[in-house]
Tab-separated table of N, CA and C in Angstrom:
chain	number	residue	atom	x	y	z
A	1	MET	N	-76.529	41.768	-59.294
A	1	MET	CA	-76.775	42.862	-58.382
A	1	MET	C	-76.867	44.157	-59.177
A	2	ASN	N	-77.817	45.013	-58.789
A	2	ASN	CA	-78.003	46.282	-59.477
A	2	ASN	C	-76.864	47.241	-59.191
A	3	LYS	N	-76.540	48.010	-60.209
A	3	LYS	CA	-75.546	49.059	-60.038
A	3	LYS	C	-76.164	50.165	-59.193
A	4	GLU	N	-75.341	50.834	-58.377
A	4	GLU	CA	-75.854	51.928	-57.560
A	4	GLU	C	-76.434	53.029	-58.432
A	5	ARG	N	-77.512	53.636	-57.958
A	5	ARG	CA	-78.125	54.785	-58.634
A	5	ARG	C	-78.017	55.957	-57.666
A	6	ILE	N	-76.932	56.690	-57.764
A	6	ILE	CA	-76.621	57.738	-56.802
A	6	ILE	C	-77.416	59.008	-57.102
A	7	GLU	N	-78.061	59.527	-56.053
A	7	GLU	CA	-78.790	60.787	-56.141
A	7	GLU	C	-78.417	61.648	-54.943
A	8	ILE	N	-78.824	62.907	-55.000
A	8	ILE	CA	-78.529	63.864	-53.937
A	8	ILE	C	-79.818	64.498	-53.443
A	9	ALA	N	-79.939	64.598	-52.133
A	9	ALA	CA	-81.038	65.331	-51.495
A	9	ALA	C	-80.396	66.375	-50.586
A	10	ILE	N	-81.025	67.548	-50.503
A	10	ILE	CA	-80.511	68.607	-49.628
A	10	ILE	C	-81.656	69.114	-48.760
A	11	PHE	N	-81.451	69.023	-47.441
A	11	PHE	CA	-82.470	69.440	-46.480
A	11	PHE	C	-81.875	70.407	-45.463
A	12	ALA	N	-82.678	71.397	-45.102
A	12	ALA	CA	-82.359	72.279	-43.979
A	12	ALA	C	-83.459	72.073	-42.943
A	13	ASN	N	-83.066	71.678	-41.758
A	13	ASN	CA	-84.070	71.438	-40.717
A	13	ASN	C	-83.479	71.665	-39.330
A	14	GLY	N	-82.861	72.826	-39.175
A	14	GLY	CA	-82.268	73.166	-37.889
A	14	GLY	C	-80.795	72.853	-37.867
A	15	CYS	N	-80.306	72.521	-36.707
A	15	CYS	CA	-78.888	72.250	-36.501
A	15	CYS	C	-78.429	71.082	-37.366
A	16	PHE	N	-77.394	71.315	-38.179
A	16	PHE	CA	-76.949	70.241	-39.061
A	16	PHE	C	-76.262	69.104	-38.317
A	17	TRP	N	-75.826	69.328	-37.090
A	17	TRP	CA	-75.252	68.222	-36.318
A	17	TRP	C	-76.313	67.163	-36.048
A	18	CYS	N	-77.526	67.606	-35.721
A	18	CYS	CA	-78.626	66.673	-35.440
A	18	CYS	C	-79.019	65.916	-36.707
A	19	SER	N	-79.215	66.665	-37.775
A	19	SER	CA	-79.663	66.071	-39.039
A	19	SER	C	-78.647	65.065	-39.564
A	20	GLU	N	-77.388	65.441	-39.533
A	20	GLU	CA	-76.335	64.562	-40.028
A	20	GLU	C	-76.362	63.236	-39.269
A	21	ALA	N	-76.449	63.300	-37.946
A	21	ALA	CA	-76.416	62.095	-37.116
A	21	ALA	C	-77.579	61.156	-37.415
A	22	ILE	N	-78.737	61.709	-37.708
A	22	ILE	CA	-79.913	60.886	-38.017
A	22	ILE	C	-79.781	60.242	-39.396
A	23	PHE	N	-79.501	61.044	-40.413
A	23	PHE	CA	-79.478	60.515	-41.774
A	23	PHE	C	-78.306	59.567	-42.024
A	24	GLN	N	-77.236	59.666	-41.230
A	24	GLN	CA	-76.121	58.725	-41.359
A	24	GLN	C	-76.545	57.296	-41.038
A	25	LYS	N	-77.613	57.127	-40.294
A	25	LYS	CA	-78.046	55.810	-39.836
A	25	LYS	C	-78.963	55.089	-40.823
A	26	ILE	N	-79.313	55.738	-41.921
A	26	ILE	CA	-80.301	55.179	-42.842
A	26	ILE	C	-79.647	54.300	-43.902
A	27	ASN	N	-80.213	53.110	-44.068
A	27	ASN	CA	-79.746	52.195	-45.108
A	27	ASN	C	-79.932	52.843	-46.478
A	28	GLY	N	-78.897	52.833	-47.281
A	28	GLY	CA	-78.944	53.431	-48.611
A	28	GLY	C	-78.282	54.798	-48.666
A	29	VAL	N	-78.064	55.409	-47.510
A	29	VAL	CA	-77.348	56.691	-47.477
A	29	VAL	C	-75.860	56.397	-47.550
A	30	LYS	N	-75.210	56.993	-48.521
A	30	LYS	CA	-73.782	56.780	-48.721
A	30	LYS	C	-72.950	57.770	-47.909
A	31	GLU	N	-73.441	59.028	-47.856
A	31	GLU	CA	-72.697	60.066	-47.157
A	31	GLU	C	-73.640	61.216	-46.809
A	32	VAL	N	-73.369	61.863	-45.675
A	32	VAL	CA	-74.119	63.037	-45.250
A	32	VAL	C	-73.100	64.136	-44.970
A	33	LEU	N	-73.283	65.268	-45.645
A	33	LEU	CA	-72.320	66.353	-45.535
A	33	LEU	C	-73.000	67.622	-45.041
A	34	PRO	N	-72.581	68.157	-43.893
A	34	PRO	CA	-73.164	69.402	-43.415
A	34	PRO	C	-72.606	70.598	-44.182
A	35	GLY	N	-73.454	71.611	-44.327
A	35	GLY	CA	-73.006	72.807	-45.030
A	35	GLY	C	-74.044	73.903	-44.967
A	36	TYR	N	-73.908	74.830	-45.910
A	36	TYR	CA	-74.749	76.034	-45.938
A	36	TYR	C	-75.293	76.224	-47.351
A	37	ILE	N	-76.554	76.675	-47.437
A	37	ILE	CA	-77.194	76.856	-48.735
A	37	ILE	C	-78.314	77.887	-48.610
A	38	GLY	N	-78.624	78.506	-49.743
A	38	GLY	CA	-79.797	79.372	-49.814
A	38	GLY	C	-79.546	80.831	-49.516
A	39	GLY	N	-78.293	81.198	-49.358
A	39	GLY	CA	-77.992	82.577	-48.992
A	39	GLY	C	-77.282	83.365	-50.074
A	40	ILE	N	-76.767	84.507	-49.659
A	40	ILE	CA	-76.157	85.451	-50.594
A	40	ILE	C	-74.638	85.530	-50.485
A	41	THR	N	-74.072	85.022	-49.411
A	41	THR	CA	-72.636	85.125	-49.179
A	41	THR	C	-71.921	83.928	-49.786
A	42	GLU	N	-70.877	84.195	-50.582
A	42	GLU	CA	-70.075	83.111	-51.133
A	42	GLU	C	-69.110	82.601	-50.069
A	43	ASN	N	-68.942	81.287	-50.026
A	43	ASN	CA	-68.030	80.641	-49.087
A	43	ASN	C	-68.205	81.138	-47.650
A	44	PRO	N	-69.421	81.052	-47.113
A	44	PRO	CA	-69.656	81.554	-45.764
A	44	PRO	C	-68.970	80.690	-44.707
A	45	THR	N	-68.665	81.310	-43.593
A	45	THR	CA	-68.132	80.581	-42.446
A	45	THR	C	-69.279	80.297	-41.486
A	46	TYR	N	-69.049	79.394	-40.567
A	46	TYR	CA	-70.039	79.068	-39.548
A	46	TYR	C	-70.430	80.318	-38.765
A	47	GLU	N	-69.451	81.110	-38.394
A	47	GLU	CA	-69.707	82.324	-37.625
A	47	GLU	C	-70.587	83.296	-38.419
A	48	GLU	N	-70.316	83.432	-39.713
A	48	GLU	CA	-71.125	84.321	-40.558
A	48	GLU	C	-72.564	83.809	-40.661
A	49	VAL	N	-72.725	82.515	-40.864
A	49	VAL	CA	-74.067	81.940	-40.970
A	49	VAL	C	-74.818	82.124	-39.655
A	50	CYS	N	-74.147	81.879	-38.535
A	50	CYS	CA	-74.780	82.037	-37.216
A	50	CYS	C	-75.173	83.481	-36.928
A	51	SER	N	-74.517	84.431	-37.569
A	51	SER	CA	-74.853	85.843	-37.346
A	51	SER	C	-76.208	86.200	-37.954
A	52	GLY	N	-76.694	85.352	-38.879
A	52	GLY	CA	-77.981	85.595	-39.514
A	52	GLY	C	-77.934	86.600	-40.653
A	53	THR	N	-76.749	87.009	-41.060
A	53	THR	CA	-76.632	88.037	-42.102
A	53	THR	C	-76.391	87.471	-43.496
A	54	THR	N	-76.195	86.165	-43.627
A	54	THR	CA	-75.861	85.576	-44.927
A	54	THR	C	-77.076	85.038	-45.678
A	55	ASP	N	-78.187	84.875	-44.999
A	55	ASP	CA	-79.401	84.237	-45.521
A	55	ASP	C	-79.231	82.742	-45.787
A	56	HIS	N	-78.085	82.183	-45.451
A	56	HIS	CA	-77.877	80.742	-45.610
A	56	HIS	C	-78.561	79.981	-44.481
A	57	ALA	N	-78.933	78.754	-44.779
A	57	ALA	CA	-79.449	77.821	-43.780
A	57	ALA	C	-78.382	76.771	-43.501
A	58	GLU	N	-78.329	76.306	-42.263
A	58	GLU	CA	-77.543	75.110	-41.982
A	58	GLU	C	-78.295	73.973	-42.665
A	59	ALA	N	-77.582	73.155	-43.413
A	59	ALA	CA	-78.244	72.113	-44.196
A	59	ALA	C	-77.350	70.885	-44.288
A	60	ILE	N	-77.937	69.822	-44.805
A	60	ILE	CA	-77.166	68.612	-45.080
A	60	ILE	C	-77.382	68.193	-46.527
A	61	LYS	N	-76.311	67.758	-47.138
A	61	LYS	CA	-76.356	67.163	-48.481
A	61	LYS	C	-76.255	65.660	-48.270
A	62	ILE	N	-77.287	64.954	-48.722
A	62	ILE	CA	-77.360	63.505	-48.544
A	62	ILE	C	-77.099	62.841	-49.886
A	63	ILE	N	-76.085	62.019	-49.934
A	63	ILE	CA	-75.778	61.244	-51.134
A	63	ILE	C	-76.312	59.842	-50.859
A	64	PHE	N	-77.238	59.399	-51.717
A	64	PHE	CA	-77.902	58.121	-51.435
A	64	PHE	C	-78.052	57.279	-52.691
A	65	ASP	N	-78.223	55.985	-52.470
A	65	ASP	CA	-78.442	55.026	-53.546
A	65	ASP	C	-79.952	54.864	-53.715
A	66	ALA	N	-80.474	55.397	-54.800
A	66	ALA	CA	-81.919	55.377	-55.042
A	66	ALA	C	-82.447	53.967	-55.319
A	67	ASN	N	-81.575	52.998	-55.497
A	67	ASN	CA	-82.020	51.606	-55.598
A	67	ASN	C	-82.370	51.034	-54.221
A	68	LEU	N	-81.828	51.630	-53.167
A	68	LEU	CA	-82.050	51.140	-51.805
A	68	LEU	C	-82.968	52.028	-50.987
A	69	LEU	N	-83.122	53.275	-51.406
A	69	LEU	CA	-83.826	54.270	-50.618
A	69	LEU	C	-84.452	55.287	-51.569
A	70	THR	N	-85.719	55.590	-51.366
A	70	THR	CA	-86.381	56.546	-52.251
A	70	THR	C	-86.317	57.958	-51.666
A	71	TYR	N	-86.481	58.930	-52.521
A	71	TYR	CA	-86.553	60.324	-52.078
A	71	TYR	C	-87.756	60.505	-51.158
A	72	GLN	N	-88.840	59.824	-51.462
A	72	GLN	CA	-90.049	59.868	-50.627
A	72	GLN	C	-89.736	59.412	-49.202
A	73	GLU	N	-88.961	58.353	-49.064
A	73	GLU	CA	-88.587	57.871	-47.726
A	73	GLU	C	-87.719	58.897	-46.999
A	74	LEU	N	-86.834	59.562	-47.728
A	74	LEU	CA	-86.031	60.617	-47.108
A	74	LEU	C	-86.921	61.769	-46.638
A	75	LEU	N	-87.922	62.121	-47.444
A	75	LEU	CA	-88.867	63.164	-47.030
A	75	LEU	C	-89.601	62.769	-45.749
A	76	GLU	N	-89.994	61.509	-45.653
A	76	GLU	CA	-90.690	61.037	-44.451
A	76	GLU	C	-89.816	61.228	-43.213
A	77	VAL	N	-88.545	60.865	-43.316
A	77	VAL	CA	-87.631	61.025	-42.189
A	77	VAL	C	-87.421	62.510	-41.893
A	78	PHE	N	-87.218	63.290	-42.935
A	78	PHE	CA	-87.010	64.735	-42.782
A	78	PHE	C	-88.149	65.375	-41.988
A	79	PHE	N	-89.387	65.125	-42.400
A	79	PHE	CA	-90.526	65.767	-41.733
A	79	PHE	C	-90.811	65.185	-40.357
A	80	ALA	N	-90.407	63.951	-40.114
A	80	ALA	CA	-90.662	63.324	-38.810
A	80	ALA	C	-89.614	63.679	-37.759
A	81	THR	N	-88.474	64.217	-38.181
A	81	THR	CA	-87.377	64.415	-37.228
A	81	THR	C	-87.085	65.882	-36.927
A	82	HIS	N	-87.991	66.768	-37.281
A	82	HIS	CA	-87.891	68.172	-36.868
A	82	HIS	C	-89.297	68.764	-36.859
A	83	ASP	N	-89.417	69.993	-36.407
A	83	ASP	CA	-90.719	70.660	-36.381
A	83	ASP	C	-90.855	71.548	-37.618
A	84	PRO	N	-91.583	71.080	-38.626
A	84	PRO	CA	-91.722	71.855	-39.864
A	84	PRO	C	-92.782	72.953	-39.769
A	85	THR	N	-93.311	73.181	-38.567
A	85	THR	CA	-94.366	74.191	-38.402
A	85	THR	C	-93.856	75.477	-37.760
A	86	THR	N	-92.576	75.520	-37.421
A	86	THR	CA	-92.029	76.732	-36.806
A	86	THR	C	-91.158	77.459	-37.817
A	87	LEU	N	-91.389	78.747	-37.957
A	87	LEU	CA	-90.644	79.560	-38.912
A	87	LEU	C	-89.322	79.994	-38.292
A	88	ASN	N	-88.233	79.629	-38.946
A	88	ASN	CA	-86.896	80.066	-38.536
A	88	ASN	C	-86.550	79.674	-37.097
A	89	ARG	N	-86.960	78.452	-36.750
A	89	ARG	CA	-86.682	78.000	-35.385
A	89	ARG	C	-86.785	76.485	-35.293
A	90	GLN	N	-85.871	75.909	-34.511
A	90	GLN	CA	-85.950	74.513	-34.111
A	90	GLN	C	-85.550	74.458	-32.652
A	91	GLY	N	-86.499	74.244	-31.775
A	91	GLY	CA	-86.205	74.227	-30.344
A	91	GLY	C	-85.656	75.564	-29.888
A	92	ASN	N	-84.492	75.521	-29.243
A	92	ASN	CA	-83.856	76.745	-28.763
A	92	ASN	C	-83.023	77.448	-29.827
A	93	ASP	N	-82.879	76.821	-30.999
A	93	ASP	CA	-82.118	77.433	-32.095
A	93	ASP	C	-83.050	78.348	-32.885
A	94	ILE	N	-82.748	79.646	-32.850
A	94	ILE	CA	-83.627	80.633	-33.481
A	94	ILE	C	-82.834	81.445	-34.509
A	95	GLY	N	-83.422	81.632	-35.685
A	95	GLY	CA	-82.815	82.422	-36.745
A	95	GLY	C	-83.069	81.785	-38.094
A	96	THR	N	-82.915	82.555	-39.152
A	96	THR	CA	-83.171	82.038	-40.502
A	96	THR	C	-82.264	80.872	-40.856
A	97	GLN	N	-81.113	80.785	-40.208
A	97	GLN	CA	-80.190	79.678	-40.494
A	97	GLN	C	-80.728	78.338	-40.001
A	98	TYR	N	-81.804	78.362	-39.183
A	98	TYR	CA	-82.400	77.133	-38.651
A	98	TYR	C	-83.760	76.843	-39.279
A	99	ARG	N	-84.046	77.440	-40.409
A	99	ARG	CA	-85.344	77.266	-41.064
A	99	ARG	C	-85.515	75.853	-41.610
A	100	SER	N	-86.761	75.529	-41.912
A	100	SER	CA	-87.113	74.258	-42.526
A	100	SER	C	-87.277	74.489	-44.019
A	101	GLU	N	-86.419	73.828	-44.811
A	101	GLU	CA	-86.472	74.040	-46.259
A	101	GLU	C	-85.935	72.808	-46.981
A	102	VAL	N	-86.635	72.434	-48.042
A	102	VAL	CA	-86.193	71.371	-48.930
A	102	VAL	C	-85.593	72.056	-50.158
A	103	PHE	N	-84.369	71.710	-50.488
A	103	PHE	CA	-83.710	72.241	-51.684
A	103	PHE	C	-83.682	71.124	-52.725
A	104	TYR	N	-84.536	71.234	-53.722
A	104	TYR	CA	-84.648	70.158	-54.712
A	104	TYR	C	-83.545	70.266	-55.764
A	105	THR	N	-83.161	69.100	-56.278
A	105	THR	CA	-82.111	69.030	-57.296
A	105	THR	C	-82.647	68.545	-58.644
A	106	SER	N	-83.960	68.318	-58.709
A	106	SER	CA	-84.577	67.885	-59.966
A	106	SER	C	-86.061	68.265	-59.937
A	107	PRO	N	-86.693	68.342	-61.115
A	107	PRO	CA	-88.137	68.608	-61.140
A	107	PRO	C	-88.940	67.552	-60.387
A	108	ASP	N	-88.496	66.298	-60.434
A	108	ASP	CA	-89.192	65.225	-59.721
A	108	ASP	C	-89.132	65.451	-58.212
A	109	GLN	N	-87.977	65.835	-57.702
A	109	GLN	CA	-87.869	66.127	-56.266
A	109	GLN	C	-88.761	67.299	-55.885
A	110	LYS	N	-88.813	68.313	-56.726
A	110	LYS	CA	-89.672	69.474	-56.446
A	110	LYS	C	-91.124	69.027	-56.308
A	111	GLU	N	-91.577	68.243	-57.277
A	111	GLU	CA	-92.963	67.777	-57.263
A	111	GLU	C	-93.250	66.927	-56.025
A	112	GLN	N	-92.345	65.998	-55.722
A	112	GLN	CA	-92.552	65.132	-54.555
A	112	GLN	C	-92.609	65.940	-53.258
A	113	ALA	N	-91.712	66.908	-53.110
A	113	ALA	CA	-91.669	67.712	-51.888
A	113	ALA	C	-92.918	68.580	-51.759
A	114	GLU	N	-93.333	69.208	-52.844
A	114	GLU	CA	-94.531	70.055	-52.797
A	114	GLU	C	-95.769	69.230	-52.473
A	115	LEU	N	-95.890	68.054	-53.084
A	115	LEU	CA	-97.032	67.182	-52.796
A	115	LEU	C	-97.011	66.689	-51.350
A	116	PHE	N	-95.818	66.418	-50.832
A	116	PHE	CA	-95.690	65.947	-49.458
A	116	PHE	C	-96.146	67.025	-48.481
A	117	VAL	N	-95.715	68.267	-48.694
A	117	VAL	CA	-96.135	69.379	-47.831
A	117	VAL	C	-97.646	69.559	-47.920
A	118	GLN	N	-98.172	69.504	-49.135
A	118	GLN	CA	-99.613	69.648	-49.340
A	118	GLN	C	-100.382	68.560	-48.592
A	119	LEU	N	-99.909	67.331	-48.685
A	119	LEU	CA	-100.558	66.209	-47.998
A	119	LEU	C	-100.508	66.384	-46.475
A	120	LEU	N	-99.358	66.774	-45.959
A	120	LEU	CA	-99.241	66.984	-44.510
A	120	LEU	C	-100.243	68.021	-44.027
A	121	ASN	N	-100.408	69.085	-44.792
A	121	ASN	CA	-101.355	70.132	-44.408
A	121	ASN	C	-102.801	69.683	-44.580
A	122	GLN	N	-103.105	68.988	-45.669
A	122	GLN	CA	-104.479	68.504	-45.891
A	122	GLN	C	-104.913	67.524	-44.814
A	123	GLU	N	-103.996	66.675	-44.395
A	123	GLU	CA	-104.312	65.640	-43.413
A	123	GLU	C	-104.161	66.140	-41.971
A	124	ASN	N	-103.779	67.401	-41.814
A	124	ASN	CA	-103.571	67.983	-40.478
A	124	ASN	C	-102.670	67.097	-39.614
A	125	ILE	N	-101.570	66.673	-40.187
A	125	ILE	CA	-100.629	65.799	-39.484
A	125	ILE	C	-100.032	66.515	-38.271
A	126	PHE	N	-99.823	67.820	-38.407
A	126	PHE	CA	-99.290	68.620	-37.308
A	126	PHE	C	-100.387	69.549	-36.794
A	127	ASP	N	-100.200	70.048	-35.585
A	127	ASP	CA	-101.187	70.947	-34.977
A	127	ASP	C	-101.288	72.285	-35.697
A	128	LYS	N	-100.215	72.660	-36.402
A	128	LYS	CA	-100.163	73.925	-37.131
A	128	LYS	C	-99.759	73.631	-38.572
A	129	PRO	N	-99.967	74.594	-39.477
A	129	PRO	CA	-99.561	74.374	-40.869
A	129	PRO	C	-98.046	74.220	-41.013
A	130	VAL	N	-97.646	73.403	-41.969
A	130	VAL	CA	-96.235	73.223	-42.305
A	130	VAL	C	-95.756	74.490	-43.016
A	131	VAL	N	-94.636	75.031	-42.551
A	131	VAL	CA	-94.075	76.250	-43.152
A	131	VAL	C	-92.812	75.954	-43.965
A	132	THR	N	-92.484	74.704	-44.126
A	132	THR	CA	-91.293	74.308	-44.871
A	132	THR	C	-91.356	74.850	-46.287
A	133	LYS	N	-90.291	75.533	-46.695
A	133	LYS	CA	-90.189	76.030	-48.067
A	133	LYS	C	-89.622	74.931	-48.954
A	134	VAL	N	-89.995	74.971	-50.222
A	134	VAL	CA	-89.438	74.078	-51.225
A	134	VAL	C	-88.777	74.987	-52.266
A	135	SER	N	-87.449	74.891	-52.372
A	135	SER	CA	-86.686	75.806	-53.220
A	135	SER	C	-85.689	75.047	-54.082
A	136	LYS	N	-85.388	75.636	-55.224
A	136	LYS	CA	-84.368	75.059	-56.104
A	136	LYS	C	-83.009	75.156	-55.407
A	137	ALA	N	-82.257	74.071	-55.463
A	137	ALA	CA	-80.932	74.060	-54.838
A	137	ALA	C	-80.026	75.080	-55.525
A	138	THR	N	-79.319	75.813	-54.710
A	138	THR	CA	-78.298	76.738	-55.187
A	138	THR	C	-76.950	76.151	-54.775
A	139	THR	N	-75.916	76.943	-54.786
A	139	THR	CA	-74.597	76.436	-54.410
A	139	THR	C	-74.604	75.966	-52.958
A	140	PHE	N	-74.118	74.763	-52.759
A	140	PHE	CA	-73.989	74.187	-51.422
A	140	PHE	C	-72.537	74.366	-51.000
A	141	TYR	N	-72.345	75.048	-49.877
A	141	TYR	CA	-71.003	75.276	-49.344
A	141	TYR	C	-70.773	74.320	-48.178
A	142	PHE	N	-69.715	73.538	-48.258
A	142	PHE	CA	-69.427	72.574	-47.201
A	142	PHE	C	-69.024	73.300	-45.926
A	143	ALA	N	-69.519	72.800	-44.809
A	143	ALA	CA	-69.154	73.354	-43.502
A	143	ALA	C	-67.693	73.010	-43.198
A	144	GLU	N	-67.151	73.721	-42.265
A	144	GLU	CA	-65.777	73.500	-41.846
A	144	GLU	C	-65.593	72.066	-41.361
A	145	ASN	N	-64.365	71.574	-41.454
A	145	ASN	CA	-64.069	70.177	-41.113
A	145	ASN	C	-64.534	69.784	-39.717
A	146	TYR	N	-64.449	70.675	-38.749
A	146	TYR	CA	-64.817	70.301	-37.384
A	146	TYR	C	-66.312	70.029	-37.230
A	147	HIS	N	-67.119	70.372	-38.240
A	147	HIS	CA	-68.553	70.060	-38.200
A	147	HIS	C	-68.854	68.676	-38.777
A	148	GLN	N	-67.932	68.116	-39.526
A	148	GLN	CA	-68.142	66.829	-40.183
A	148	GLN	C	-68.214	65.717	-39.139
A	149	ASN	N	-69.248	64.892	-39.228
A	149	ASN	CA	-69.397	63.735	-38.345
A	149	ASN	C	-69.361	64.154	-36.867
A	150	TYR	N	-69.978	65.285	-36.572
A	150	TYR	CA	-69.838	65.917	-35.261
A	150	TYR	C	-70.321	65.040	-34.103
A	151	PHE	N	-71.523	64.526	-34.205
A	151	PHE	CA	-72.070	63.727	-33.093
A	151	PHE	C	-71.205	62.503	-32.809
A	152	ASN	N	-70.827	61.779	-33.843
A	152	ASN	CA	-70.030	60.571	-33.655
A	152	ASN	C	-68.639	60.880	-33.107
A	153	SER	N	-68.133	62.070	-33.406
A	153	SER	CA	-66.809	62.470	-32.928
A	153	SER	C	-66.838	63.064	-31.523
A	154	HIS	N	-68.004	63.557	-31.084
A	154	HIS	CA	-68.096	64.259	-29.797
A	154	HIS	C	-69.328	63.838	-28.978
A	155	PRO	N	-69.574	62.548	-28.792
A	155	PRO	CA	-70.792	62.144	-28.072
A	155	PRO	C	-70.817	62.624	-26.619
A	156	GLU	N	-69.645	62.946	-26.073
A	156	GLU	CA	-69.575	63.382	-24.677
A	156	GLU	C	-69.958	64.849	-24.481
A	157	LYS	N	-70.013	65.627	-25.555
A	157	LYS	CA	-70.381	67.046	-25.440
A	157	LYS	C	-71.829	67.149	-24.968
A	158	SER	N	-72.116	68.138	-24.145
A	158	SER	CA	-73.452	68.245	-23.553
A	158	SER	C	-74.547	68.380	-24.608
A	159	TYR	N	-74.319	69.153	-25.668
A	159	TYR	CA	-75.341	69.307	-26.715
A	159	TYR	C	-75.634	67.954	-27.364
A	160	CYS	N	-74.592	67.187	-27.607
A	160	CYS	CA	-74.773	65.865	-28.219
A	160	CYS	C	-75.561	64.936	-27.301
A	161	ALA	N	-75.199	64.923	-26.031
A	161	ALA	CA	-75.846	64.022	-25.080
A	161	ALA	C	-77.280	64.437	-24.769
A	162	MET	N	-77.528	65.737	-24.661
A	162	MET	CA	-78.837	66.207	-24.210
A	162	MET	C	-79.819	66.498	-25.339
A	163	VAL	N	-79.326	66.830	-26.533
A	163	VAL	CA	-80.215	67.191	-27.625
A	163	VAL	C	-80.197	66.152	-28.748
A	164	ILE	N	-79.013	65.817	-29.223
A	164	ILE	CA	-78.921	64.934	-30.397
A	164	ILE	C	-79.243	63.482	-30.046
A	165	ALA	N	-78.675	62.960	-28.971
A	165	ALA	CA	-78.894	61.550	-28.618
A	165	ALA	C	-80.378	61.200	-28.455
A	166	PRO	N	-81.195	62.029	-27.761
A	166	PRO	CA	-82.629	61.702	-27.671
A	166	PRO	C	-83.333	61.723	-29.033
A	167	LYS	N	-82.919	62.631	-29.926
A	167	LYS	CA	-83.519	62.668	-31.267
A	167	LYS	C	-83.188	61.390	-32.031
A	168	ILE	N	-81.965	60.928	-31.897
A	168	ILE	CA	-81.561	59.691	-32.579
A	168	ILE	C	-82.356	58.510	-32.034
A	169	LYS	N	-82.516	58.449	-30.738
A	169	LYS	CA	-83.268	57.354	-30.111
A	169	LYS	C	-84.707	57.339	-30.626
A	170	LYS	N	-85.327	58.510	-30.673
A	170	LYS	CA	-86.699	58.617	-31.179
A	170	LYS	C	-86.760	58.163	-32.640
A	171	PHE	N	-85.816	58.628	-33.441
A	171	PHE	CA	-85.749	58.230	-34.845
A	171	PHE	C	-85.625	56.715	-34.964
A	172	GLU	N	-84.712	56.117	-34.209
A	172	GLU	CA	-84.488	54.669	-34.289
A	172	GLU	C	-85.741	53.886	-33.910
A	173	ASN	N	-86.512	54.383	-32.964
A	173	ASN	CA	-87.741	53.708	-32.565
A	173	ASN	C	-88.807	53.737	-33.657
A	174	PHE	N	-88.890	54.841	-34.393
A	174	PHE	CA	-89.939	54.989	-35.403
A	174	PHE	C	-89.544	54.479	-36.786
A	175	PHE	N	-88.261	54.397	-37.074
A	175	PHE	CA	-87.818	54.055	-38.420
A	175	PHE	C	-86.889	52.841	-38.430
A	176	GLN	N	-87.213	51.838	-37.649
A	176	GLN	CA	-86.365	50.650	-37.547
A	176	GLN	C	-86.124	49.993	-38.900
A	177	GLU	N	-87.136	50.025	-39.756
A	177	GLU	CA	-86.991	49.356	-41.059
A	177	GLU	C	-85.991	50.051	-41.978
A	178	HIS	N	-85.621	51.288	-41.669
A	178	HIS	CA	-84.675	52.033	-42.506
A	178	HIS	C	-83.255	52.048	-41.965
A	179	LEU	N	-83.041	51.472	-40.795
A	179	LEU	CA	-81.717	51.534	-40.174
A	179	LEU	C	-80.712	50.641	-40.895
A	180	GLN	N	-79.473	51.147	-40.966
A	180	GLN	CA	-78.395	50.341	-41.506
A	180	GLN	C	-78.182	49.131	-40.607
A	181	LYS	N	-77.841	48.030	-41.230
A	181	LYS	CA	-77.631	46.791	-40.460
A	181	LYS	C	-76.261	46.823	-39.808
């Protein structure tokens, strides 16, 4: 059996509760950690990030086994599970903290992400151009403990039931081959 080849991907695509819940279901993902990245404030709090004054995005750090899952496959899920054509907005969540951005951790990830965005735009996959930024990863600040594993811990909350659960269902229908057994 092959030894694990652990890599890290960092994506910002709106509310990290939604993103975390989706990526946790993918075979090869070891851990998904919500947090903040891309801003100017050191050790930001959720309240500070939500104020829009830190320049941080809500994001997820995905730790995955590259022997089981490719970065390309993660990009496919990332772009399919949010609207990459809206600037600083995902649904009713509005502000720079909800922007669409790929934070690369290697030159290879940068190249793959840039080519993926270029392909999406060339093929007119979406009705509007993709506005997702591709940026070098900076310091990733972990979100407060109450944000960790949020959907699984609070499925009865209205946001989880009305917003996150339908996104997960849609994801499961389109990406059955990537689901954990």
